[in-house]
Short mmCIF file of C-alpha atoms and ligand atoms in Angstrom, two decimals:
data_model
loop_
_atom_site.label_atom_id
_atom_site.label_comp_id
_atom_site.label_asym_id
_atom_site.label_seq_id
_atom_site.Cartn_x
_atom_site.Cartn_y
_atom_site.Cartn_z
CA UNK A 1 3.22 -7.67 18.00
CA UNK A 2 2.74 -6.35 13.57
CA UNK A 3 -1.62 -6.16 13.45
CA UNK A 4 -2.89 -6.74 10.07
CA UNK A 5 -3.47 -3.55 7.90
CA UNK A 6 -6.10 -4.49 5.53
CA UNK A 7 -6.01 -1.28 2.60
CA UNK A 8 -8.07 -1.49 -0.57
CA UNK A 9 -7.25 0.85 -3.92
CA UNK A 10 -9.99 1.78 -5.99
CA UNK A 11 -7.73 3.14 -8.02
CA UNK A 12 -9.28 5.29 -10.65
CA UNK A 13 -12.74 3.63 -10.06
CA UNK A 14 -16.11 4.50 -8.67
CA UNK A 15 -18.63 7.74 -8.20
CA UNK A 16 -20.52 9.60 -5.41
CA UNK A 17 -23.47 6.66 -5.73
CA UNK A 18 -20.81 3.59 -6.34
CA UNK A 19 -18.62 4.83 -3.27
CA UNK A 20 -21.75 5.73 -0.99
CA UNK A 21 -22.58 1.84 -1.50
CA UNK A 22 -19.80 0.49 -0.42
CA UNK A 23 -18.69 2.46 2.18
CA UNK A 24 -21.74 2.08 3.25
CA UNK A 25 -21.45 -1.74 2.32
CA UNK A 26 -18.38 -1.74 4.51
CA UNK A 27 -19.58 -0.73 7.58
CA UNK A 28 -23.11 -2.40 8.00
CA UNK A 29 -20.80 -5.75 8.01
CA UNK A 30 -18.04 -4.49 9.27
CA UNK A 31 -17.88 -4.71 13.19
CA UNK A 32 -14.91 -4.04 15.19
CA UNK A 33 -12.04 -5.09 13.39
CA UNK A 34 -9.13 -6.57 14.81
CA UNK A 35 -6.73 -5.80 12.13
CA UNK A 36 -6.20 -2.08 10.40
CA UNK A 37 -8.38 -0.74 7.79
CA UNK A 38 -7.91 2.07 5.44
CA UNK A 39 -9.58 2.33 1.42
CA UNK A 40 -7.70 4.66 -1.09
CA UNK A 41 -9.34 6.78 -2.49
CA UNK A 42 -9.02 8.91 -5.73
CA UNK A 43 -8.62 12.50 -4.62
CA UNK A 44 -11.86 13.74 -6.00
CA UNK A 45 -13.28 11.98 -3.35
CA UNK A 46 -10.88 12.51 -0.48
CA UNK A 47 -13.93 14.16 0.79
CA UNK A 48 -16.92 11.97 1.07
CA UNK A 49 -14.22 8.97 2.50
CA UNK A 50 -14.13 11.81 4.96
CA UNK A 51 -17.98 12.70 5.93
CA UNK A 52 -18.86 8.36 5.55
CA UNK A 53 -15.48 7.22 7.34
CA UNK A 54 -15.09 10.42 10.06
CA UNK A 55 -16.43 7.51 12.69
CA UNK A 56 -15.81 4.53 11.39
CA UNK A 57 -12.72 1.65 11.92
CA UNK A 58 -11.60 2.88 8.59
CA UNK A 59 -9.36 5.34 7.75
CA UNK A 60 -8.98 6.79 4.32
CA UNK A 61 -6.18 7.48 1.67
CA UNK A 62 -5.18 8.66 -1.33
CA UNK A 63 -2.88 6.75 -4.20
CA UNK A 64 -0.90 9.44 -5.18
CA UNK A 65 1.37 12.13 -3.42
CA UNK A 66 3.51 15.31 -5.57
CA UNK A 67 6.91 15.30 -4.34
CA UNK A 68 7.07 18.72 -4.30
CA UNK A 69 5.89 21.24 -1.52
CA UNK A 70 3.10 23.09 -3.01
CA UNK A 71 3.28 25.64 -6.34
CA UNK A 72 3.06 25.72 -10.29
CA UNK A 73 2.86 21.99 -10.48
CA UNK A 74 -0.42 22.29 -12.54
CA UNK A 75 -2.57 18.70 -11.93
CA UNK A 76 0.02 17.94 -8.85
CA UNK A 77 -1.88 16.92 -5.59
CA UNK A 78 -0.12 18.31 -2.35
CA UNK A 79 1.08 16.02 0.83
CA UNK A 80 -0.88 19.15 2.77
CA UNK A 81 -3.59 18.90 1.02
CA UNK A 82 -4.14 15.07 1.63
CA UNK A 83 -4.14 15.57 5.31
CA UNK A 84 -6.43 18.90 4.58
CA UNK A 85 -9.27 15.98 3.57
CA UNK A 86 -7.79 14.03 7.29
CA UNK A 87 -5.79 10.62 5.30
CA UNK A 88 -4.03 9.26 7.06
CA UNK A 89 -1.97 6.86 4.32
CA UNK A 90 -1.21 7.81 0.73
CA UNK A 91 -0.14 5.40 -1.68
CA UNK A 92 3.63 6.06 -2.75
CA UNK A 93 4.79 4.47 -6.24
CA UNK A 94 1.59 1.62 -7.12
CA UNK A 95 3.66 -0.25 -10.48
CA UNK A 96 0.91 0.82 -12.36
CA UNK A 97 2.75 5.26 -11.24
CA UNK A 98 5.88 3.78 -11.77
CA UNK A 99 5.16 2.42 -15.64
CA UNK A 100 2.10 4.31 -17.30
CA UNK A 101 3.74 7.63 -15.55
CA UNK A 102 7.94 6.92 -15.89
CA UNK A 103 8.07 7.27 -12.01
CA UNK A 104 11.39 6.37 -11.12
CA UNK A 105 13.00 4.50 -7.45
CA UNK A 106 14.37 8.40 -6.58
CA UNK A 107 11.13 10.19 -6.93
CA UNK A 108 8.83 7.97 -5.38
CA UNK A 109 11.64 8.43 -2.57
CA UNK A 110 11.20 11.73 -2.31
CA UNK A 111 7.07 11.24 -2.51
CA UNK A 112 7.19 9.62 0.84
CA UNK A 113 9.53 11.23 2.59
CA UNK A 114 7.32 14.31 1.98
CA UNK A 115 4.37 11.99 3.46
CA UNK A 116 5.93 11.47 5.88
CA UNK A 117 6.55 14.94 6.40
CA UNK A 118 3.04 15.89 6.88
CA UNK A 119 2.08 13.02 9.08
CA UNK A 120 1.17 10.88 6.78
CA UNK A 121 1.87 7.30 6.37
CA UNK A 122 3.11 6.23 3.03
CA UNK A 123 1.92 2.54 2.01
CA UNK A 124 5.16 2.20 -0.81
CA UNK A 125 5.29 -0.86 -3.06
CA UNK A 126 7.78 -2.27 -4.55
CA UNK A 127 7.95 -5.23 -6.87
CA UNK A 128 9.14 -7.40 -9.90
CA UNK A 129 7.57 -7.61 -13.17
CA UNK A 130 6.82 -11.58 -14.68
CA UNK A 131 10.59 -10.99 -16.29
CA UNK A 132 12.75 -9.79 -13.75
CA UNK A 133 11.49 -12.53 -11.93
CA UNK A 134 12.34 -15.01 -13.95
CA UNK A 135 15.63 -13.81 -14.22
CA UNK A 136 16.39 -14.21 -10.81
CA UNK A 137 16.23 -10.50 -10.43
CA UNK A 138 13.39 -10.54 -7.55
CA UNK A 139 15.64 -10.16 -5.09
CA UNK A 140 17.51 -7.44 -6.76
CA UNK A 141 14.42 -4.78 -7.57
CA UNK A 142 12.83 -5.31 -5.00
CA UNK A 143 15.96 -4.31 -2.72
CA UNK A 144 16.75 -1.19 -4.49
CA UNK A 145 13.14 0.24 -4.75
CA UNK A 146 13.34 -0.15 -1.13
CA UNK A 147 16.51 1.87 -0.68
CA UNK A 148 15.43 4.16 -2.50
CA UNK A 149 13.02 5.36 0.42
CA UNK A 150 14.90 4.03 3.00
CA UNK A 151 17.65 6.65 1.85
CA UNK A 152 15.10 9.23 2.38
CA UNK A 153 13.86 8.95 5.84
CA UNK A 154 15.08 9.14 8.96
CA UNK A 155 15.02 6.87 11.81
CA UNK A 156 12.74 8.17 13.74
CA UNK A 157 10.08 8.19 10.67
CA UNK A 158 10.71 3.80 10.20
CA UNK A 159 7.92 3.22 11.71
CA UNK A 160 5.44 5.31 10.49
CA UNK A 161 6.52 3.49 6.83
CA UNK A 162 4.56 0.81 5.28
CA UNK A 163 6.01 -2.10 2.41
CA UNK A 164 3.44 -3.58 -0.22
CA UNK A 165 4.76 -6.22 -1.88
CA UNK A 166 3.18 -5.67 -5.15
CA UNK A 167 4.73 -9.05 -7.76
CA UNK A 168 3.96 -6.61 -11.63
CA UNK A 169 3.19 -10.10 -12.66
CA UNK A 170 0.03 -10.94 -10.30
CA UNK A 171 -1.86 -7.01 -10.14
CA UNK A 172 -4.56 -7.43 -11.96
CA UNK A 173 -4.63 -10.29 -13.36
CA UNK A 174 -5.98 -13.01 -10.90
CA UNK A 175 -2.19 -14.58 -10.89
CA UNK A 176 -1.60 -14.51 -6.81
CA UNK A 177 2.28 -15.21 -5.50
CA UNK A 178 1.63 -18.77 -3.83
CA UNK A 179 2.35 -17.81 0.59
CA UNK A 180 5.22 -19.15 0.76
CA UNK A 181 6.49 -17.25 -2.92
CA UNK A 182 5.02 -14.51 -0.92
CA UNK A 183 6.00 -14.59 2.20
CA UNK A 184 10.45 -14.85 1.12
CA UNK A 185 10.07 -12.06 0.00
CA UNK A 186 8.61 -10.69 2.94
CA UNK A 187 11.23 -11.65 5.33
CA UNK A 188 13.53 -10.76 2.89
CA UNK A 189 12.64 -6.89 2.75
CA UNK A 190 12.04 -7.40 6.25
CA UNK A 191 15.85 -8.01 6.55
CA UNK A 192 17.23 -5.26 5.07
CA UNK A 193 14.77 -3.23 7.48
CA UNK A 194 16.59 -4.71 9.94
CA UNK A 195 19.77 -3.98 7.84
CA UNK A 196 18.96 -0.57 8.32
CA UNK A 197 17.21 -0.75 11.87
CA UNK A 198 16.92 -3.40 13.74
CA UNK A 199 14.43 -2.35 15.76
CA UNK A 200 11.88 -1.02 13.11
CA UNK A 201 12.15 -3.90 11.06
CA UNK A 202 9.88 -5.81 13.98
CA UNK A 203 6.82 -2.88 13.04
CA UNK A 204 6.65 -2.46 10.01
CA UNK A 205 4.00 -3.38 8.66
CA UNK A 206 4.75 -5.27 4.70
CA UNK A 207 1.49 -5.90 2.89
CA UNK A 208 0.68 -8.18 0.41
CA UNK A 209 -0.93 -6.80 -3.17
CA UNK A 210 -1.56 -8.92 -6.23
CA UNK A 211 -5.09 -10.38 -7.34
CA UNK A 212 -5.71 -11.63 -2.90
CA UNK A 213 -9.46 -11.93 -2.81
CA UNK A 214 -11.76 -13.89 -0.42
CA UNK A 215 -10.29 -17.60 -1.25
CA UNK A 216 -6.96 -16.66 -1.22
CA UNK A 217 -6.13 -14.23 1.73
CA UNK A 218 -6.25 -16.37 4.43
CA UNK A 219 -3.32 -18.84 3.65
CA UNK A 220 -1.59 -15.91 2.66
CA UNK A 221 -1.90 -13.29 6.04
CA UNK A 222 -1.29 -17.11 7.65
CA UNK A 223 2.91 -16.53 6.76
CA UNK A 224 4.87 -15.61 8.98
CA UNK A 225 6.01 -12.16 7.91
CA UNK A 226 2.44 -11.04 5.73
CA UNK A 227 1.07 -8.20 7.93
CA UNK A 228 -1.31 -8.14 5.97
CA UNK A 229 -2.87 -6.62 2.00
CA UNK A 230 -3.28 -4.35 -0.76
CA UNK A 231 -6.24 -4.34 -2.71
CA UNK A 232 -7.44 -3.82 -5.13
CA UNK A 233 -10.03 -5.41 -6.89
CA UNK A 234 -11.08 -6.90 -4.39
CA UNK A 235 -11.53 -4.18 -2.88
CA UNK A 236 -15.30 -2.85 -4.70
CA UNK A 237 -16.87 -5.43 -3.45
CA UNK A 238 -18.19 -4.64 0.02
CA UNK A 239 -18.62 -8.49 0.76
CA UNK A 240 -14.69 -9.20 -0.78
CA UNK A 241 -13.11 -6.71 0.78
CA UNK A 242 -14.61 -7.87 3.94
CA UNK A 243 -14.15 -11.02 3.53
CA UNK A 244 -10.98 -10.40 3.59
CA UNK A 245 -11.02 -7.99 6.33
CA UNK A 246 -12.13 -10.71 8.77
CA UNK A 247 -9.72 -13.64 7.59
CA UNK A 248 -6.87 -10.87 9.24
CA UNK A 249 -8.68 -9.74 12.04
C1 PEP B 301 -3.30 -3.15 -6.39
O1 PEP B 301 -3.73 -2.88 -7.14
O2 PEP B 301 -2.64 -2.60 -5.44
C2 PEP B 301 -3.88 -4.34 -6.70
C3 PEP B 301 -3.34 -5.30 -5.31
O3 PEP B 301 -4.88 -4.55 -7.07
P1 PEP B 301 -5.14 -6.50 -7.27
O4 PEP B 301 -5.46 -6.70 -6.17
O5 PEP B 301 -6.41 -5.77 -8.17
O6 PEP B 301 -4.55 -7.24 -7.94
#
Protein backbone atom coordinates (compact mmCIF):
# COMPACT_ATOMS: atom_id res chain seq x y z
CA UNK A 1 0.00 0.00 0.00
CA UNK A 2 1.54 3.29 -1.09
CA UNK A 3 1.44 6.18 1.37
CA UNK A 4 0.25 9.47 0.02
CA UNK A 5 2.92 12.17 -0.21
CA UNK A 6 2.32 15.92 -0.24
CA UNK A 7 5.38 17.99 -1.17
CA UNK A 8 5.51 21.77 -1.36
CA UNK A 9 7.64 23.48 -3.97
CA UNK A 10 8.27 27.01 -2.74
CA UNK A 11 10.09 27.95 -5.96
CA UNK A 12 11.95 31.29 -5.64
CA UNK A 13 9.71 32.62 -2.89
CA UNK A 14 10.21 33.31 0.78
CA UNK A 15 12.37 35.12 3.29
CA UNK A 16 13.56 34.21 6.76
CA UNK A 17 10.54 35.92 8.27
CA UNK A 18 7.97 34.61 5.78
CA UNK A 19 9.31 31.03 6.00
CA UNK A 20 9.24 31.09 9.81
CA UNK A 21 5.60 32.18 9.76
CA UNK A 22 4.68 29.61 7.10
CA UNK A 23 6.41 26.70 8.85
CA UNK A 24 4.96 27.52 12.24
CA UNK A 25 1.52 27.94 10.69
CA UNK A 26 1.77 24.49 9.11
CA UNK A 27 3.11 22.86 12.25
CA UNK A 28 0.46 24.43 14.47
CA UNK A 29 -2.34 22.50 12.79
CA UNK A 30 -0.59 19.51 11.26
CA UNK A 31 -1.40 16.93 13.93
CA UNK A 32 -0.03 13.48 13.07
CA UNK A 33 -0.64 13.25 9.34
CA UNK A 34 -1.24 9.84 7.88
CA UNK A 35 0.83 10.74 4.82
CA UNK A 36 4.36 11.84 3.95
CA UNK A 37 4.89 15.61 3.94
CA UNK A 38 7.86 17.66 2.72
CA UNK A 39 8.74 21.20 1.73
CA UNK A 40 11.28 21.95 -1.00
CA UNK A 41 12.83 25.29 -0.12
CA UNK A 42 15.31 27.57 -1.87
CA UNK A 43 18.82 26.39 -0.94
CA UNK A 44 19.71 29.33 1.35
CA UNK A 45 16.80 28.40 3.60
CA UNK A 46 17.55 24.70 4.03
CA UNK A 47 19.30 25.32 7.32
CA UNK A 48 16.28 27.27 8.51
CA UNK A 49 14.05 24.32 7.54
CA UNK A 50 16.33 21.94 9.39
CA UNK A 51 16.14 24.10 12.52
CA UNK A 52 12.37 24.45 12.35
CA UNK A 53 11.43 20.95 11.23
CA UNK A 54 14.00 18.63 12.79
CA UNK A 55 11.58 17.11 15.30
CA UNK A 56 8.49 17.30 13.14
CA UNK A 57 6.64 15.04 10.72
CA UNK A 58 7.70 17.32 7.87
CA UNK A 59 10.76 16.48 5.79
CA UNK A 60 12.59 19.06 3.72
CA UNK A 61 14.42 19.13 0.45
CA UNK A 62 15.85 21.25 -2.32
CA UNK A 63 14.53 22.23 -5.73
CA UNK A 64 17.53 21.27 -7.83
CA UNK A 65 21.03 19.80 -7.58
CA UNK A 66 24.13 19.51 -9.71
CA UNK A 67 24.74 16.41 -11.79
CA UNK A 68 28.42 16.72 -10.82
CA UNK A 69 29.87 15.38 -7.61
CA UNK A 70 32.02 18.43 -6.73
CA UNK A 71 34.56 20.81 -8.23
CA UNK A 72 34.76 23.84 -10.49
CA UNK A 73 31.05 24.35 -11.19
CA UNK A 74 30.38 27.88 -9.99
CA UNK A 75 26.91 28.39 -8.62
CA UNK A 76 26.03 24.70 -8.51
CA UNK A 77 24.92 22.84 -5.40
CA UNK A 78 25.97 19.24 -4.91
CA UNK A 79 23.97 16.34 -3.56
CA UNK A 80 26.44 16.03 -0.67
CA UNK A 81 25.81 19.66 0.27
CA UNK A 82 22.11 18.91 0.47
CA UNK A 83 22.69 15.90 2.70
CA UNK A 84 24.85 18.13 4.93
CA UNK A 85 21.62 19.98 5.67
CA UNK A 86 19.75 16.71 6.24
CA UNK A 87 17.60 17.05 3.16
CA UNK A 88 15.56 13.96 2.37
CA UNK A 89 14.36 15.02 -1.07
CA UNK A 90 15.39 17.02 -4.09
CA UNK A 91 13.31 17.95 -7.12
CA UNK A 92 14.94 17.05 -10.45
CA UNK A 93 13.79 18.22 -13.85
CA UNK A 94 11.04 20.64 -12.85
CA UNK A 95 9.55 22.03 -16.06
CA UNK A 96 10.74 25.52 -15.12
CA UNK A 97 14.31 24.24 -15.10
CA UNK A 98 13.78 22.37 -18.34
CA UNK A 99 12.25 25.45 -20.00
CA UNK A 100 14.33 28.33 -18.55
CA UNK A 101 17.65 26.57 -17.97
CA UNK A 102 17.67 24.20 -20.91
CA UNK A 103 17.81 21.03 -18.84
CA UNK A 104 17.70 17.99 -21.09
CA UNK A 105 16.17 14.60 -20.31
CA UNK A 106 19.67 13.18 -20.14
CA UNK A 107 20.82 15.81 -17.61
CA UNK A 108 17.74 15.19 -15.46
CA UNK A 109 18.57 11.48 -15.50
CA UNK A 110 22.08 12.18 -14.28
CA UNK A 111 20.78 14.50 -11.57
CA UNK A 112 18.38 11.83 -10.34
CA UNK A 113 21.20 9.28 -10.24
CA UNK A 114 23.44 11.70 -8.37
CA UNK A 115 20.72 12.33 -5.80
CA UNK A 116 20.14 8.62 -5.26
CA UNK A 117 23.80 7.86 -4.83
CA UNK A 118 24.01 10.51 -2.10
CA UNK A 119 21.03 9.02 -0.25
CA UNK A 120 18.51 11.64 -1.37
CA UNK A 121 15.13 10.79 -2.86
CA UNK A 122 14.72 12.61 -6.16
CA UNK A 123 11.27 13.89 -7.10
CA UNK A 124 11.55 13.60 -10.86
CA UNK A 125 9.16 15.80 -12.81
CA UNK A 126 7.73 14.85 -16.18
CA UNK A 127 4.97 16.50 -18.15
CA UNK A 128 3.85 17.71 -21.53
CA UNK A 129 3.26 21.22 -22.86
CA UNK A 130 -0.15 22.28 -24.15
CA UNK A 131 1.04 21.94 -27.72
CA UNK A 132 2.32 18.42 -27.05
CA UNK A 133 -1.01 17.43 -25.44
CA UNK A 134 -3.05 18.92 -28.25
CA UNK A 135 -1.03 17.08 -30.85
CA UNK A 136 -1.57 13.76 -29.04
CA UNK A 137 2.00 13.37 -27.84
CA UNK A 138 1.50 13.31 -24.04
CA UNK A 139 2.45 9.66 -23.57
CA UNK A 140 5.38 9.87 -25.95
CA UNK A 141 6.79 12.90 -24.06
CA UNK A 142 6.40 11.57 -20.53
CA UNK A 143 7.72 8.17 -21.57
CA UNK A 144 10.83 9.76 -23.08
CA UNK A 145 11.39 11.87 -19.94
CA UNK A 146 10.87 8.90 -17.62
CA UNK A 147 13.02 6.47 -19.59
CA UNK A 148 15.94 8.92 -19.52
CA UNK A 149 15.81 8.72 -15.74
CA UNK A 150 15.18 4.97 -15.45
CA UNK A 151 18.21 4.33 -17.63
CA UNK A 152 20.41 5.90 -14.93
CA UNK A 153 18.86 4.16 -11.93
CA UNK A 154 19.80 0.71 -10.61
CA UNK A 155 16.97 -1.73 -9.82
CA UNK A 156 17.71 -1.55 -6.11
CA UNK A 157 17.25 2.23 -6.08
CA UNK A 158 13.97 2.35 -7.99
CA UNK A 159 11.77 2.37 -4.89
CA UNK A 160 13.46 5.55 -3.64
CA UNK A 161 12.40 7.38 -6.77
CA UNK A 162 9.39 9.70 -6.63
CA UNK A 163 7.80 10.67 -9.96
CA UNK A 164 5.75 13.84 -10.35
CA UNK A 165 3.45 14.16 -13.35
CA UNK A 166 3.18 17.90 -13.93
CA UNK A 167 1.46 18.93 -17.15
CA UNK A 168 3.27 22.15 -18.03
CA UNK A 169 0.02 23.86 -19.05
CA UNK A 170 -1.37 23.33 -15.53
CA UNK A 171 1.55 24.72 -13.54
CA UNK A 172 0.81 28.04 -11.92
CA UNK A 173 -2.01 28.67 -14.39
CA UNK A 174 -5.03 27.74 -12.27
CA UNK A 175 -5.89 25.13 -14.93
CA UNK A 176 -5.88 21.62 -13.52
CA UNK A 177 -5.97 18.31 -15.31
CA UNK A 178 -9.23 16.60 -14.47
CA UNK A 179 -8.80 13.63 -12.13
CA UNK A 180 -9.51 11.30 -15.08
CA UNK A 181 -6.95 13.00 -17.34
CA UNK A 182 -4.30 12.86 -14.62
CA UNK A 183 -5.16 9.24 -13.73
CA UNK A 184 -4.71 8.19 -17.35
CA UNK A 185 -1.18 9.55 -17.44
CA UNK A 186 -0.34 8.21 -13.98
CA UNK A 187 -1.53 4.74 -14.99
CA UNK A 188 0.56 4.99 -18.15
CA UNK A 189 3.63 6.00 -16.11
CA UNK A 190 3.06 3.15 -13.67
CA UNK A 191 2.85 0.80 -16.63
CA UNK A 192 6.23 2.03 -17.87
CA UNK A 193 7.67 1.58 -14.38
CA UNK A 194 6.22 -1.94 -14.27
CA UNK A 195 7.81 -2.77 -17.60
CA UNK A 196 11.12 -1.97 -15.95
CA UNK A 197 10.45 -3.61 -12.57
CA UNK A 198 7.02 -4.92 -11.65
CA UNK A 199 7.48 -5.01 -7.88
CA UNK A 200 9.04 -1.55 -7.65
CA UNK A 201 6.26 -0.08 -9.77
CA UNK A 202 3.68 -0.96 -7.13
CA UNK A 203 5.67 0.99 -4.54
CA UNK A 204 6.83 4.10 -6.39
CA UNK A 205 4.85 7.21 -5.45
CA UNK A 206 3.57 9.12 -8.47
CA UNK A 207 2.52 12.65 -7.53
CA UNK A 208 0.33 15.01 -9.51
CA UNK A 209 1.39 18.66 -9.82
CA UNK A 210 -0.33 21.53 -11.56
CA UNK A 211 -2.59 23.92 -9.68
CA UNK A 212 -3.54 21.41 -7.00
CA UNK A 213 -5.56 23.39 -4.46
CA UNK A 214 -7.75 22.68 -1.43
CA UNK A 215 -10.86 22.55 -3.60
CA UNK A 216 -9.61 20.00 -6.15
CA UNK A 217 -7.14 17.96 -4.06
CA UNK A 218 -9.57 15.36 -2.71
CA UNK A 219 -10.88 14.41 -6.16
CA UNK A 220 -7.38 14.12 -7.64
CA UNK A 221 -6.05 12.20 -4.64
CA UNK A 222 -8.94 9.73 -4.82
CA UNK A 223 -7.64 8.35 -8.13
CA UNK A 224 -5.99 4.97 -7.97
CA UNK A 225 -2.57 5.94 -9.28
CA UNK A 226 -2.34 9.46 -7.84
CA UNK A 227 -0.22 9.04 -4.75
CA UNK A 228 0.05 12.65 -3.70
CA UNK A 229 0.79 16.12 -4.95
CA UNK A 230 3.66 18.43 -5.75
CA UNK A 231 2.23 21.78 -4.76
CA UNK A 232 3.47 25.19 -5.90
CA UNK A 233 1.28 28.21 -5.18
CA UNK A 234 -0.87 26.54 -2.55
CA UNK A 235 2.22 25.48 -0.58
CA UNK A 236 2.90 29.12 0.28
CA UNK A 237 -0.22 29.47 2.42
CA UNK A 238 -0.28 27.38 5.59
CA UNK A 239 -4.06 26.93 5.51
CA UNK A 240 -4.08 25.76 1.87
CA UNK A 241 -1.13 23.42 2.28
CA UNK A 242 -2.71 21.95 5.42
CA UNK A 243 -6.04 21.47 3.67
CA UNK A 244 -4.30 19.48 0.92
CA UNK A 245 -2.40 17.40 3.50
CA UNK A 246 -5.64 16.67 5.31
CA UNK A 247 -7.32 15.72 2.02
CA UNK A 248 -4.49 13.22 1.44
CA UNK A 249 -4.50 11.84 4.95
C1 LIG B 1 4.93 23.24 -9.25
O1 LIG B 1 5.63 24.23 -9.28
O2 LIG B 1 5.49 22.15 -9.21
C2 LIG B 1 3.48 23.39 -9.27
C3 LIG B 1 2.75 22.32 -9.42
O3 LIG B 1 2.98 24.67 -9.16
P1 LIG B 1 1.44 25.08 -8.97
O4 LIG B 1 0.87 24.21 -7.88
O5 LIG B 1 1.49 26.52 -8.56
O6 LIG B 1 0.77 24.87 -10.26
